[in-house]
Every structure is written in C-alpha cells, then in structure tokens.
PDB file of C-alpha atoms in Angstrom:
ATOM      1  CA  MET A1245       0.000   0.000   0.000  1.00  0.00           C
ATOM      2  CA  ASN A1246       2.886   2.357   0.720  1.00  0.00           C
ATOM      3  CA  LYS A1247       4.118   2.033  -2.856  1.00  0.00           C
ATOM      4  CA  ILE A1248       0.658   2.696  -4.273  1.00  0.00           C
ATOM      5  CA  ALA A1249       0.265   5.721  -1.994  1.00  0.00           C
ATOM      6  CA  ALA A1250       3.685   7.068  -3.018  1.00  0.00           C
ATOM      7  CA  ILE A1251       2.834   6.752  -6.716  1.00  0.00           C
ATOM      8  CA  ALA A1252      -0.549   8.385  -6.158  1.00  0.00           C
ATOM      9  CA  GLN A1253       1.082  11.271  -4.294  1.00  0.00           C
ATOM     10  CA  ALA A1254       3.516  11.823  -7.154  1.00  0.00           C
ATOM     11  CA  VAL A1255       0.663  11.800  -9.672  1.00  0.00           C
ATOM     12  CA  VAL A1256      -1.286  14.386  -7.656  1.00  0.00           C
ATOM     13  CA  ALA A1257       1.773  16.648  -7.392  1.00  0.00           C
ATOM     14  CA  ASP A1258       2.392  16.352 -11.134  1.00  0.00           C
ATOM     15  CA  ALA A1259      -1.269  16.938 -12.013  1.00  0.00           C
ATOM     16  CA  VAL A1260      -1.456  20.071  -9.882  1.00  0.00           C
ATOM     17  CA  ARG A1261       1.506  21.486 -11.777  1.00  0.00           C
ATOM     18  CA  ARG A1262      -0.206  20.846 -15.106  1.00  0.00           C
ATOM     19  CA  LYS A1263      -2.034  23.903 -16.400  1.00  0.00           C
ATOM     20  CA  VAL A1264      -5.028  21.972 -17.691  1.00  0.00           C
ATOM     21  CA  VAL A1265      -6.394  21.438 -14.160  1.00  0.00           C
ATOM     22  CA  TRP A1266      -6.333  25.114 -13.265  1.00  0.00           C
ATOM     23  CA  VAL A1267      -7.581  26.226 -16.668  1.00  0.00           C
ATOM     24  CA  VAL A1268     -10.646  24.049 -16.209  1.00  0.00           C
ATOM     25  CA  VAL A1269     -11.219  25.330 -12.662  1.00  0.00           C
ATOM     26  CA  VAL A1270     -10.976  28.969 -13.738  1.00  0.00           C
ATOM     27  CA  PHE A1271     -13.121  28.332 -16.818  1.00  0.00           C
ATOM     28  CA  ALA A1272     -15.810  26.577 -14.791  1.00  0.00           C
ATOM     29  CA  GLY A1273     -15.693  29.352 -12.192  1.00  0.00           C
ATOM     30  CA  LEU A1274     -16.269  32.032 -14.821  1.00  0.00           C
ATOM     31  CA  LEU A1275     -19.209  30.102 -16.208  1.00  0.00           C
ATOM     32  CA  ALA A1276     -20.632  29.642 -12.726  1.00  0.00           C
ATOM     33  CA  VAL A1277     -20.531  33.402 -12.228  1.00  0.00           C
ATOM     34  CA  ALA A1278     -22.646  33.777 -15.381  1.00  0.00           C
ATOM     35  CA  ILE A1279     -25.239  31.203 -14.264  1.00  0.00           C
ATOM     36  CA  PRO A1280     -27.388  33.669 -12.243  1.00  0.00           C
ATOM     37  CA  ALA A1281     -28.175  35.482 -15.486  1.00  0.00           C
ATOM     38  CA  LEU A1282     -30.134  32.452 -16.665  1.00  0.00           C
ATOM     39  CA  PRO A1283     -33.926  32.840 -17.016  1.00  0.00           C
ATOM     40  CA  SER A1284     -36.385  31.029 -14.732  1.00  0.00           C
ATOM     41  CA  TYR A1285     -38.588  30.079 -17.674  1.00  0.00           C
ATOM     42  CA  GLY A1286     -41.505  31.769 -15.937  1.00  0.00           C
ATOM     43  CA  VAL A1287     -42.057  28.954 -13.428  1.00  0.00           C
ATOM     44  CA  GLY A1288     -40.221  30.456 -10.464  1.00  0.00           C
ATOM     45  CA  ILE A1289     -37.560  27.760 -10.107  1.00  0.00           C
ATOM     46  CA  ILE A1290     -34.553  29.852 -10.991  1.00  0.00           C
ATOM     47  CA  ASP A1291     -32.449  28.331  -8.178  1.00  0.00           C
ATOM     48  CA  GLY A1292     -33.358  24.908  -9.572  1.00  0.00           C
ATOM     49  CA  VAL A1293     -32.149  26.010 -12.986  1.00  0.00           C
ATOM     50  CA  PHE A1294     -28.978  27.309 -11.349  1.00  0.00           C
ATOM     51  CA  LYS A1295     -28.323  23.924  -9.746  1.00  0.00           C
ATOM     52  CA  GLN A1296     -29.074  22.015 -12.948  1.00  0.00           C
ATOM     53  CA  VAL A1297     -26.632  24.105 -14.977  1.00  0.00           C
ATOM     54  CA  ALA A1298     -24.037  23.971 -12.196  1.00  0.00           C
ATOM     55  CA  ILE A1299     -24.218  20.153 -12.136  1.00  0.00           C
ATOM     56  CA  ALA A1300     -23.895  20.013 -15.923  1.00  0.00           C
ATOM     57  CA  LEU A1301     -20.822  22.287 -15.826  1.00  0.00           C
ATOM     58  CA  MET A1302     -19.413  20.185 -13.007  1.00  0.00           C
ATOM     59  CA  TRP A1303     -19.717  17.060 -15.152  1.00  0.00           C
ATOM     60  CA  VAL A1304     -18.104  18.726 -18.188  1.00  0.00           C
ATOM     61  CA  ALA A1305     -15.183  20.065 -16.129  1.00  0.00           C
ATOM     62  CA  ALA A1306     -14.698  16.623 -14.564  1.00  0.00           C
ATOM     63  CA  ILE A1307     -14.699  14.705 -17.852  1.00  0.00           C
ATOM     64  CA  VAL A1308     -12.185  17.148 -19.379  1.00  0.00           C
ATOM     65  CA  VAL A1309      -9.811  16.782 -16.413  1.00  0.00           C
ATOM     66  CA  ALA A1310     -10.280  13.006 -16.293  1.00  0.00           C
ATOM     67  CA  LEU A1311      -9.551  12.344 -19.949  1.00  0.00           C
ATOM     68  CA  SER A1312      -6.669  14.818 -20.168  1.00  0.00           C
ATOM     69  CA  LEU A1313      -4.938  13.079 -17.253  1.00  0.00           C
ATOM     70  CA  ALA A1314      -5.936   9.427 -17.686  1.00  0.00           C
ATOM     71  CA  ALA A1315      -5.280   9.148 -21.411  1.00  0.00           C
ATOM     72  CA  THR A1316      -1.814  10.682 -21.391  1.00  0.00           C
ATOM     73  CA  ARG A1317      -0.047   9.662 -18.173  1.00  0.00           C
ATOM     74  CA  LEU A1318       0.980   6.087 -18.982  1.00  0.00           C
ATOM     75  CA  PRO A1319       1.712   6.584 -22.727  1.00  0.00           C
ATOM     76  CA  VAL A1320       3.931   9.588 -21.947  1.00  0.00           C
ATOM     77  CA  GLU A1321       5.723   7.765 -19.128  1.00  0.00           C
ATOM     78  CA  ILE A1322       6.383   4.825 -21.431  1.00  0.00           C
ATOM     79  CA  GLU A1323       7.492   7.022 -24.334  1.00  0.00           C
ATOM     80  CA  ARG A1324       9.911   8.969 -22.123  1.00  0.00           C
ATOM     81  CA  ARG A1325      10.941   5.683 -20.493  1.00  0.00           C
ATOM     82  CA  THR A1326      10.540   7.277 -17.058  1.00  0.00           C
ATOM     83  CA  VAL A1327       8.288   4.352 -16.136  1.00  0.00           C
ATOM     84  CA  PHE A1328      11.444   2.237 -15.761  1.00  0.00           C
ATOM     85  CA  ASN A1329      12.649   4.488 -12.924  1.00  0.00           C
ATOM     86  CA  VAL A1330       9.573   3.445 -10.939  1.00  0.00           C
ATOM     87  CA  ILE A1331       9.340  -0.218 -11.895  1.00  0.00           C
ATOM     88  CA  ALA A1332      13.053  -0.682 -11.221  1.00  0.00           C
ATOM     89  CA  ARG A1333      12.388   0.163  -7.538  1.00  0.00           C
ATOM     90  CA  ASP A1334      10.649  -3.141  -6.903  1.00  0.00           C
ATOM     91  CA  VAL A1335       7.242  -1.736  -7.813  1.00  0.00           C
ATOM     92  CA  ARG A1336       4.924  -4.263  -9.432  1.00  0.00           C
ATOM     93  CA  ARG A1337       3.146  -3.192 -12.573  1.00  0.00           C
ATOM     94  CA  TRP A1338      -0.313  -3.551 -11.030  1.00  0.00           C
ATOM     95  CA  GLN A1339       0.799  -1.257  -8.211  1.00  0.00           C
ATOM     96  CA  TYR A1340       1.897   1.299 -10.792  1.00  0.00           C
ATOM     97  CA  VAL A1341      -1.453   1.135 -12.622  1.00  0.00           C
ATOM     98  CA  VAL A1342      -3.548   1.340  -9.440  1.00  0.00           C
ATOM     99  CA  GLY A1343      -1.373   4.093  -7.923  1.00  0.00           C
ATOM    100  CA  THR A1344      -1.616   6.123 -11.122  1.00  0.00           C
ATOM    101  CA  TRP A1345      -5.414   5.870 -11.191  1.00  0.00           C
ATOM    102  CA  LEU A1346      -5.671   6.657  -7.480  1.00  0.00           C
ATOM    103  CA  GLY A1347      -3.592   9.826  -7.886  1.00  0.00           C
ATOM    104  CA  MET A1348      -5.753  10.987 -10.764  1.00  0.00           C
ATOM    105  CA  PHE A1349      -8.925  10.167  -8.829  1.00  0.00           C
ATOM    106  CA  LEU A1350      -7.747  12.249  -5.862  1.00  0.00           C
ATOM    107  CA  THR A1351      -6.863  15.119  -8.207  1.00  0.00           C
ATOM    108  CA  LEU A1352     -10.333  14.931  -9.707  1.00  0.00           C
ATOM    109  CA  GLY A1353     -11.798  15.089  -6.213  1.00  0.00           C
ATOM    110  CA  ILE A1354      -9.841  18.265  -5.450  1.00  0.00           C
ATOM    111  CA  VAL A1355     -11.075  19.893  -8.661  1.00  0.00           C
ATOM    112  CA  LEU A1356     -14.715  18.943  -8.009  1.00  0.00           C
ATOM    113  CA  LEU A1357     -14.552  20.087  -4.390  1.00  0.00           C
ATOM    114  CA  ALA A1358     -13.167  23.469  -5.484  1.00  0.00           C
ATOM    115  CA  PHE A1359     -15.858  23.786  -8.131  1.00  0.00           C
ATOM    116  CA  ALA A1360     -18.651  22.816  -5.726  1.00  0.00           C
ATOM    117  CA  VAL A1361     -17.488  25.285  -3.048  1.00  0.00           C
ATOM    118  CA  ALA A1362     -17.239  28.109  -5.607  1.00  0.00           C
ATOM    119  CA  THR A1363     -20.665  27.315  -7.044  1.00  0.00           C
ATOM    120  CA  ILE A1364     -22.344  27.108  -3.631  1.00  0.00           C
ATOM    121  CA  ALA A1365     -20.765  30.437  -2.655  1.00  0.00           C
ATOM    122  CA  ILE A1366     -22.055  32.061  -5.832  1.00  0.00           C
ATOM    123  CA  GLY A1367     -25.525  30.604  -5.330  1.00  0.00           C
ATOM    124  CA  TRP A1368     -25.564  31.695  -1.664  1.00  0.00           C
ATOM    125  CA  PHE A1369     -24.565  35.243  -2.606  1.00  0.00           C
ATOM    126  CA  THR A1370     -27.117  35.384  -5.433  1.00  0.00           C
ATOM    127  CA  TYR A1371     -30.159  33.705  -3.878  1.00  0.00           C
ATOM    128  CA  GLY A1372     -29.526  34.256  -0.190  1.00  0.00           C
ATOM    129  CA  HIS A1373     -29.418  30.611   0.881  1.00  0.00           C
ATOM    130  CA  PRO A1374     -26.791  27.872   0.651  1.00  0.00           C
ATOM    131  CA  MET A1375     -27.281  24.993  -1.762  1.00  0.00           C
ATOM    132  CA  PHE A1376     -25.303  22.341   0.074  1.00  0.00           C
ATOM    133  CA  LEU A1377     -27.046  19.601  -1.925  1.00  0.00           C
ATOM    134  CA  LEU A1378     -24.573  20.417  -4.698  1.00  0.00           C
ATOM    135  CA  PHE A1379     -21.990  18.527  -2.613  1.00  0.00           C
ATOM    136  CA  GLU A1380     -24.072  15.395  -3.232  1.00  0.00           C
ATOM    137  CA  ALA A1381     -23.950  16.064  -6.969  1.00  0.00           C
ATOM    138  CA  ALA A1382     -20.177  16.617  -6.775  1.00  0.00           C
ATOM    139  CA  PHE A1383     -19.769  13.294  -4.955  1.00  0.00           C
ATOM    140  CA  ALA A1384     -21.874  11.421  -7.530  1.00  0.00           C
ATOM    141  CA  THR A1385     -19.930  13.068 -10.354  1.00  0.00           C
ATOM    142  CA  TRP A1386     -16.642  12.146  -8.659  1.00  0.00           C
ATOM    143  CA  LEU A1387     -17.599   8.483  -8.525  1.00  0.00           C
ATOM    144  CA  GLU A1388     -18.974   8.364 -12.063  1.00  0.00           C
ATOM    145  CA  ILE A1389     -16.024  10.097 -13.686  1.00  0.00           C
ATOM    146  CA  GLY A1390     -13.719   7.976 -11.520  1.00  0.00           C
ATOM    147  CA  ILE A1391     -15.149   4.958 -13.336  1.00  0.00           C
ATOM    148  CA  VAL A1392     -14.614   6.608 -16.723  1.00  0.00           C
ATOM    149  CA  MET A1393     -11.088   7.458 -15.613  1.00  0.00           C
ATOM    150  CA  ALA A1394     -10.409   3.830 -14.616  1.00  0.00           C
ATOM    151  CA  PHE A1395     -11.626   2.630 -18.017  1.00  0.00           C
ATOM    152  CA  THR A1396      -9.406   5.196 -19.765  1.00  0.00           C
ATOM    153  CA  VAL A1397      -6.354   4.210 -17.701  1.00  0.00           C
ATOM    154  CA  MET A1398      -7.085   0.567 -18.544  1.00  0.00           C
ATOM    155  CA  LEU A1399      -6.997   1.382 -22.266  1.00  0.00           C
ATOM    156  CA  SER A1400      -3.853   3.506 -21.909  1.00  0.00           C
ATOM    157  CA  THR A1401      -1.894   0.474 -20.668  1.00  0.00           C
ATOM    158  CA  LEU A1402      -1.907  -0.797 -24.262  1.00  0.00           C
ATOM    159  CA  PHE A1403      -3.041   2.042 -26.514  1.00  0.00           C
ATOM    160  CA  GLY A1404      -2.104   5.661 -27.208  1.00  0.00           C
ATOM    161  CA  ALA A1405      -3.753   8.844 -25.950  1.00  0.00           C
ATOM    162  CA  VAL A1406      -6.203   9.303 -28.837  1.00  0.00           C
ATOM    163  CA  THR A1407      -7.604   5.771 -28.610  1.00  0.00           C
ATOM    164  CA  SER A1408      -7.872   6.070 -24.836  1.00  0.00           C
ATOM    165  CA  VAL A1409      -9.766   9.381 -25.057  1.00  0.00           C
ATOM    166  CA  VAL A1410     -12.193   7.939 -27.610  1.00  0.00           C
ATOM    167  CA  GLY A1411     -12.700   4.905 -25.387  1.00  0.00           C
ATOM    168  CA  GLY A1412     -13.328   7.081 -22.333  1.00  0.00           C
ATOM    169  CA  LEU A1413     -15.852   9.239 -24.165  1.00  0.00           C
ATOM    170  CA  THR A1414     -17.546   6.111 -25.503  1.00  0.00           C
ATOM    171  CA  ILE A1415     -18.071   4.541 -22.072  1.00  0.00           C
ATOM    172  CA  ALA A1416     -19.350   7.896 -20.759  1.00  0.00           C
ATOM    173  CA  PHE A1417     -21.842   8.143 -23.640  1.00  0.00           C
ATOM    174  CA  VAL A1418     -22.940   4.507 -23.614  1.00  0.00           C
ATOM    175  CA  GLY A1419     -23.325   4.635 -19.844  1.00  0.00           C
ATOM    176  CA  HIS A1420     -26.207   7.079 -20.218  1.00  0.00           C
ATOM    177  CA  ALA A1421     -27.774   5.648 -23.368  1.00  0.00           C
ATOM    178  CA  ALA A1422     -29.345   2.408 -22.163  1.00  0.00           C
ATOM    179  CA  VAL A1423     -32.847   3.682 -22.891  1.00  0.00           C
ATOM    180  CA  SER A1424     -31.921   4.509 -26.483  1.00  0.00           C
ATOM    181  CA  PHE A1425     -29.765   1.439 -27.161  1.00  0.00           C
ATOM    182  CA  LEU A1426     -32.151  -1.083 -25.662  1.00  0.00           C
ATOM    183  CA  HIS A1427     -35.394   0.759 -26.558  1.00  0.00           C
ATOM    184  CA  LEU A1428     -36.492   0.787 -22.935  1.00  0.00           C
ATOM    185  CA  PRO A1429     -39.263   2.911 -21.393  1.00  0.00           C
ATOM    186  CA  GLU A1430     -37.948   6.087 -19.753  1.00  0.00           C
ATOM    187  CA  THR A1431     -38.654   4.807 -16.234  1.00  0.00           C
ATOM    188  CA  THR A1432     -37.064   1.363 -16.733  1.00  0.00           C
ATOM    189  CA  ARG A1433     -33.597   0.615 -15.377  1.00  0.00           C
ATOM    190  CA  ALA A1434     -30.972  -0.951 -17.626  1.00  0.00           C
ATOM    191  CA  PRO A1435     -30.333  -4.705 -17.158  1.00  0.00           C
ATOM    192  CA  ILE A1436     -27.415  -5.625 -14.925  1.00  0.00           C
ATOM    193  CA  TRP A1437     -25.184  -6.684 -17.830  1.00  0.00           C
ATOM    194  CA  PHE A1438     -25.414  -3.258 -19.484  1.00  0.00           C
ATOM    195  CA  PRO A1439     -22.634  -0.813 -18.434  1.00  0.00           C
ATOM    196  CA  SER A1440     -25.075   1.838 -17.239  1.00  0.00           C
ATOM    197  CA  LEU A1441     -23.958   4.947 -15.342  1.00  0.00           C
ATOM    198  CA  ASP A1442     -27.469   6.310 -14.860  1.00  0.00           C
ATOM    199  CA  THR A1443     -27.272   5.585 -11.125  1.00  0.00           C
ATOM    200  CA  PHE A1444     -24.885   8.530 -10.814  1.00  0.00           C
ATOM    201  CA  ASN A1445     -27.304  10.937 -12.501  1.00  0.00           C
ATOM    202  CA  VAL A1446     -28.683  12.819  -9.470  1.00  0.00           C
ATOM    203  CA  ILE A1447     -29.782  16.026 -11.202  1.00  0.00           C
ATOM    204  CA  ASN A1448     -33.483  15.670 -10.401  1.00  0.00           C
ATOM    205  CA  PRO A1449     -33.212  14.831  -6.668  1.00  0.00           C
ATOM    206  CA  VAL A1450     -30.494  17.448  -6.107  1.00  0.00           C
ATOM    207  CA  ALA A1451     -31.758  20.294  -8.296  1.00  0.00           C
ATOM    208  CA  LEU A1452     -35.506  19.837  -7.835  1.00  0.00           C
ATOM    209  CA  GLY A1453     -35.826  17.579  -4.798  1.00  0.00           C
ATOM    210  CA  ASN A1454     -34.482  17.021  -1.297  1.00  0.00           C
ATOM    211  CA  GLY A1455     -31.337  15.128  -2.201  1.00  0.00           C
ATOM    212  CA  ILE A1456     -30.511  11.433  -2.225  1.00  0.00           C
ATOM    213  CA  SER A1457     -30.908   8.874   0.536  1.00  0.00           C
ATOM    214  CA  LEU A1458     -28.215   6.956   2.445  1.00  0.00           C
ATOM    215  CA  ALA A1459     -29.257   3.751   0.662  1.00  0.00           C
ATOM    216  CA  TYR A1460     -28.722   5.484  -2.667  1.00  0.00           C
ATOM    217  CA  PHE A1461     -25.258   6.636  -1.544  1.00  0.00           C
ATOM    218  CA  ILE A1462     -24.367   3.057  -0.662  1.00  0.00           C
ATOM    219  CA  ALA A1463     -25.677   1.786  -4.009  1.00  0.00           C
ATOM    220  CA  MET A1464     -23.472   4.294  -5.859  1.00  0.00           C
ATOM    221  CA  ILE A1465     -20.397   3.296  -3.843  1.00  0.00           C
ATOM    222  CA  VAL A1466     -20.985  -0.426  -4.452  1.00  0.00           C
ATOM    223  CA  LEU A1467     -21.344   0.154  -8.189  1.00  0.00           C
ATOM    224  CA  PHE A1468     -18.255   2.372  -8.218  1.00  0.00           C
ATOM    225  CA  VAL A1469     -16.118  -0.214  -6.407  1.00  0.00           C
ATOM    226  CA  GLY A1470     -17.317  -2.967  -8.743  1.00  0.00           C
ATOM    227  CA  TYR A1471     -16.564  -1.104 -11.966  1.00  0.00           C
ATOM    228  CA  VAL A1472     -13.210   0.299 -10.821  1.00  0.00           C
ATOM    229  CA  THR A1473     -12.034  -3.077  -9.511  1.00  0.00           C
ATOM    230  CA  LEU A1474     -12.945  -4.729 -12.809  1.00  0.00           C
ATOM    231  CA  PHE A1475     -11.142  -2.133 -14.927  1.00  0.00           C
ATOM    232  CA  MET A1476      -8.085  -2.073 -12.659  1.00  0.00           C
ATOM    233  CA  VAL A1477      -7.764  -5.874 -12.776  1.00  0.00           C
ATOM    234  CA  ILE A1478      -8.035  -5.931 -16.577  1.00  0.00           C
ATOM    235  CA  GLY A1479      -5.701  -2.941 -16.956  1.00  0.00           C
ATOM    236  CA  SER A1480      -3.099  -4.460 -14.623  1.00  0.00           C
ATOM    237  CA  TYR A1481      -3.241  -7.746 -16.537  1.00  0.00           C
ATOM    238  CA  MET A1482      -2.828  -5.930 -19.866  1.00  0.00           C
ATOM    239  CA  PHE A1483       0.083  -3.838 -18.560  1.00  0.00           C
ATOM    240  CA  ALA A1484       1.785  -6.894 -17.045  1.00  0.00           C
ATOM    241  CA  GLY A1485       1.785  -8.616 -20.431  1.00  0.00           C
ATOM    242  CA  ARG A1486       3.039  -5.598 -22.354  1.00  0.00           C
ATOM    243  CA  ASP A1487       6.557  -5.699 -23.712  1.00  0.00           C
ATOM    244  CA  LEU A1488       8.181  -2.469 -22.590  1.00  0.00           C
TER     245      LEU A1488
END
C-alpha cells in the first residue's frame, strides 16, 4: 500500500503542476458566475435552474480533467521511459497502474470540491441561501467520472492517448444511453449486464428535490467499487503482459 500511496502522491503533485487542471477550474468558475443570469422560464424555479446548470458544468469540467490526465499519463511515461525508474524500484506493474489511477482520482476530487465550493458560494450570494445539496452532486460526479477514468487508464496500458480518449468518451456516452440502445421505457432501469452509469445521474433529486438517501449513496459506492475493480484488474493484466 505504501508504494501505491507514493505513486498516487507523485501523480497528484504532477497533475497540480499541469495547467489543464487550473484552466478548467478557472473556466468553470467564470461560467458559474454567469449562471445567475439564466432565465427562470416563468415557473419560479430559478435556483433549480442554477443547480441544474451547475451540475452540468461540473460534469463537463470533470470529464475534461479526467480524460486529459488518464489518457496521457501512462503513454507519456512509457514514451519517455521514465516508467522504468519506478518499476526498477521493486514496484509491481499492477501497483503502478492502481497508484496512477488513485492519484488521478484524488486530483479529480480536489477539482470537483473546489468547483462545488465556488458554485455554492455564488448561489448563496445570489439567492440568499446555501445549496449544500450540490456537494451530493459533486460526490456522484466524482464516482462516475472515476469509473470513466479507470476505463481510460485501462486502455492507456496498451493504446495511445487518442484511442484512450475515444474509449473514455464512448463509455461515458454509452453509460447514459441504455434507454436509447435497448429501446427501454424512460422509467425502466438498464439490465445488470449493461454498463449503465445512470445511477450517478442525481440532477433531479439534487436540483428539484431534497437530495438522495443513504441507501442510494451506498448503491453508488458499491457500483463504483465494482466497476473500478474490474477495470483495474483488466488494466493491470494488460500492462503486465506488455513488452516495454
């Protein structure tokens, strides 16, 4: 565990130095400032509209950070041959893969926390009351994009950055398209074999309701652990068999 933690710490430090993280944070913050100018569509739910747009921006910022980090880290390390400096220190390849994902996941959490705090502060200043439910949306987004990130890291153990980005975008799109792909009614859940990410879509309960229950939190965590474990096992196996 110490080796995985050390690799994750190095990944976080490197990611923080990369401009893409801060560009996304600043960009999302500027957009959040503009959100209060949105119309209420005449139904008096302007704070609900604010939360819906904030959650959407949160998701976009997260997917940009996730793909920019997850698709490039391993290919660049292999190309520059700096990966050998780590593996030569008695670090197993699966530890390198898991530590890399963990560092990126923690970085993503920092970005989402910063975005959520900034958005809640803006909403509080604009509407006069805090919207702490946005933390629930940030948590759900963190878990969902963490899965996408794990899938992208898995692909990057064998493929280049472009293929990994396309793969990450594909799983993110397919994960919310069960109704369209399987021609299901809107209220029907996807079958268990379908890689659905709809569980992490909490826009309605957060923006228009009273939030999500403890049981729902647990369900999201179980699904997150299952997907990430699967992708990390496959990715570690693929990286172990790769001829460096």
